[in-house]
Short mmCIF file of C-alpha atoms in Angstrom, two decimals:
data_model
loop_
_atom_site.label_atom_id
_atom_site.label_comp_id
_atom_site.label_asym_id
_atom_site.label_seq_id
_atom_site.Cartn_x
_atom_site.Cartn_y
_atom_site.Cartn_z
CA MET A 1 0.11 0.06 0.06
CA LYS A 2 2.57 2.36 0.66
CA VAL A 3 4.32 1.46 -2.47
CA ALA A 4 1.21 2.72 -4.23
CA VAL A 5 0.75 5.88 -2.33
CA PHE A 6 4.64 6.86 -3.13
CA LEU A 7 3.93 5.77 -6.89
CA MET A 8 0.67 7.65 -7.15
CA LEU A 9 2.41 11.17 -5.76
CA VAL A 10 5.68 10.63 -7.77
CA PHE A 11 3.49 10.36 -11.27
CA SER A 12 1.11 13.06 -10.43
CA CYS A 13 3.77 15.16 -9.64
CA TYR A 14 5.49 14.49 -13.15
CA PRO A 15 4.69 18.32 -14.37
CA CYS A 16 6.72 19.46 -11.34
CA PHE A 17 9.87 18.10 -13.13
CA ALA A 18 8.87 19.09 -16.38
CA TYR A 19 13.23 19.40 -17.66
CA LYS A 20 13.50 20.39 -21.36
CA GLN A 21 16.53 20.94 -23.64
CA ALA A 22 17.27 23.40 -26.57
CA GLU A 23 20.99 23.31 -28.11
CA GLY A 24 22.70 25.65 -30.90
CA PHE A 25 24.81 28.73 -30.89
CA ILE A 26 24.60 31.54 -29.54
CA LYS A 27 23.16 34.32 -31.57
CA GLU A 28 22.21 37.54 -29.14
CA ILE A 29 23.27 37.83 -25.80
CA TYR A 30 21.81 40.39 -22.80
CA VAL A 31 23.25 40.95 -19.61
CA ASN A 32 22.59 43.61 -16.71
CA SER A 33 24.01 44.89 -13.33
CA ASP A 34 21.13 43.33 -11.54
CA GLY A 35 22.19 39.63 -12.40
CA SER A 36 20.26 38.95 -15.20
CA ILE A 37 21.87 37.30 -18.17
CA ALA A 38 19.26 36.34 -21.50
CA LEU A 39 20.60 35.17 -24.66
CA LYS A 40 18.53 34.11 -28.10
CA LEU A 41 19.68 30.71 -29.95
CA HIS A 42 20.52 31.15 -34.23
CA GLU A 43 17.95 27.93 -34.24
CA GLY A 44 15.31 29.64 -31.82
CA PHE A 45 13.63 26.72 -29.60
CA SER A 46 11.44 24.67 -30.81
CA SER A 47 7.88 24.26 -29.84
CA ASP A 48 8.23 22.36 -27.16
CA VAL A 49 10.66 23.86 -25.09
CA ALA A 50 8.87 27.10 -25.79
CA ALA A 51 5.77 25.51 -24.30
CA GLU A 52 7.57 25.47 -20.77
CA CYS A 53 6.52 29.24 -20.98
CA PRO A 54 3.08 30.05 -22.66
CA GLY A 55 4.36 34.05 -22.81
CA HIS A 56 7.93 33.37 -24.04
CA ASN A 57 9.41 36.17 -25.97
CA GLY A 58 11.96 34.46 -27.91
CA TYR A 59 15.01 35.15 -24.69
CA ALA A 60 15.81 32.57 -22.13
CA GLY A 61 17.71 33.26 -19.02
CA VAL A 62 17.55 33.95 -15.49
CA GLY A 63 16.96 37.25 -13.19
CA VAL A 64 19.53 35.80 -11.09
CA SER A 65 22.36 33.67 -12.09
CA ASP A 66 25.90 32.77 -10.24
CA GLY A 67 29.00 33.59 -11.94
CA VAL A 68 29.79 30.01 -13.59
CA VAL A 69 26.33 30.25 -15.36
CA LYS A 70 27.03 33.64 -17.13
CA SER A 71 30.74 32.60 -17.78
CA MET A 72 30.21 29.60 -19.38
CA LEU A 73 27.51 31.48 -21.33
CA LEU A 74 29.52 34.60 -22.68
CA ALA A 75 32.62 32.16 -23.19
CA ALA A 76 30.31 29.92 -25.49
CA TYR A 77 29.38 33.16 -27.20
CA THR A 78 32.86 34.47 -27.72
CA THR A 79 34.05 31.35 -28.78
CA LYS A 80 31.18 30.81 -30.96
CA SER A 81 30.93 27.38 -29.34
CA LYS A 82 27.99 25.17 -28.99
CA VAL A 83 25.74 25.23 -25.92
CA LYS A 84 22.87 22.60 -24.32
CA LEU A 85 20.61 24.62 -22.05
CA GLY A 86 18.48 22.92 -19.81
CA ILE A 87 14.86 24.76 -19.91
CA THR A 88 12.72 24.41 -16.68
CA GLY A 89 9.93 26.99 -16.98
CA CYS A 90 9.75 30.62 -16.85
CA ASP A 91 11.42 33.43 -15.45
CA ASN A 92 9.21 36.27 -15.93
CA THR A 93 8.75 36.02 -20.11
CA TRP A 94 11.86 34.33 -20.76
CA LEU A 95 12.68 30.45 -21.19
CA LYS A 96 14.25 29.66 -17.49
CA ILE A 97 17.68 28.10 -17.95
CA PHE A 98 18.71 25.31 -15.15
CA ASP A 99 21.89 24.18 -16.51
CA VAL A 100 23.87 24.86 -19.39
CA ARG A 101 26.44 22.79 -21.44
CA GLY A 102 29.29 23.80 -23.43
CA TYR A 103 30.88 21.68 -26.57
CA ASP A 104 32.21 21.82 -30.11
#
């Protein structure tokens, strides 16, 4: 019985753990002194990824980011390296970046 209840809770909260990935080259990058960083990909975002944020305005980013995420995104933009972004929901009108992977 406990296992059944546990499984029911896990599967009923599947949308709580929504996670999509988008990859491509950074076309445009935005940063400000408040700690925000956002970007657009040359390839854009697929409709599957864009569905994570219904009010999506074409950018993915985070309102407050740590230095590692910013450094990685800026380095990828500067070197024209490919990035893979983990997306989870919205940060205002931006797709919310959860994690970043850089590769060539």
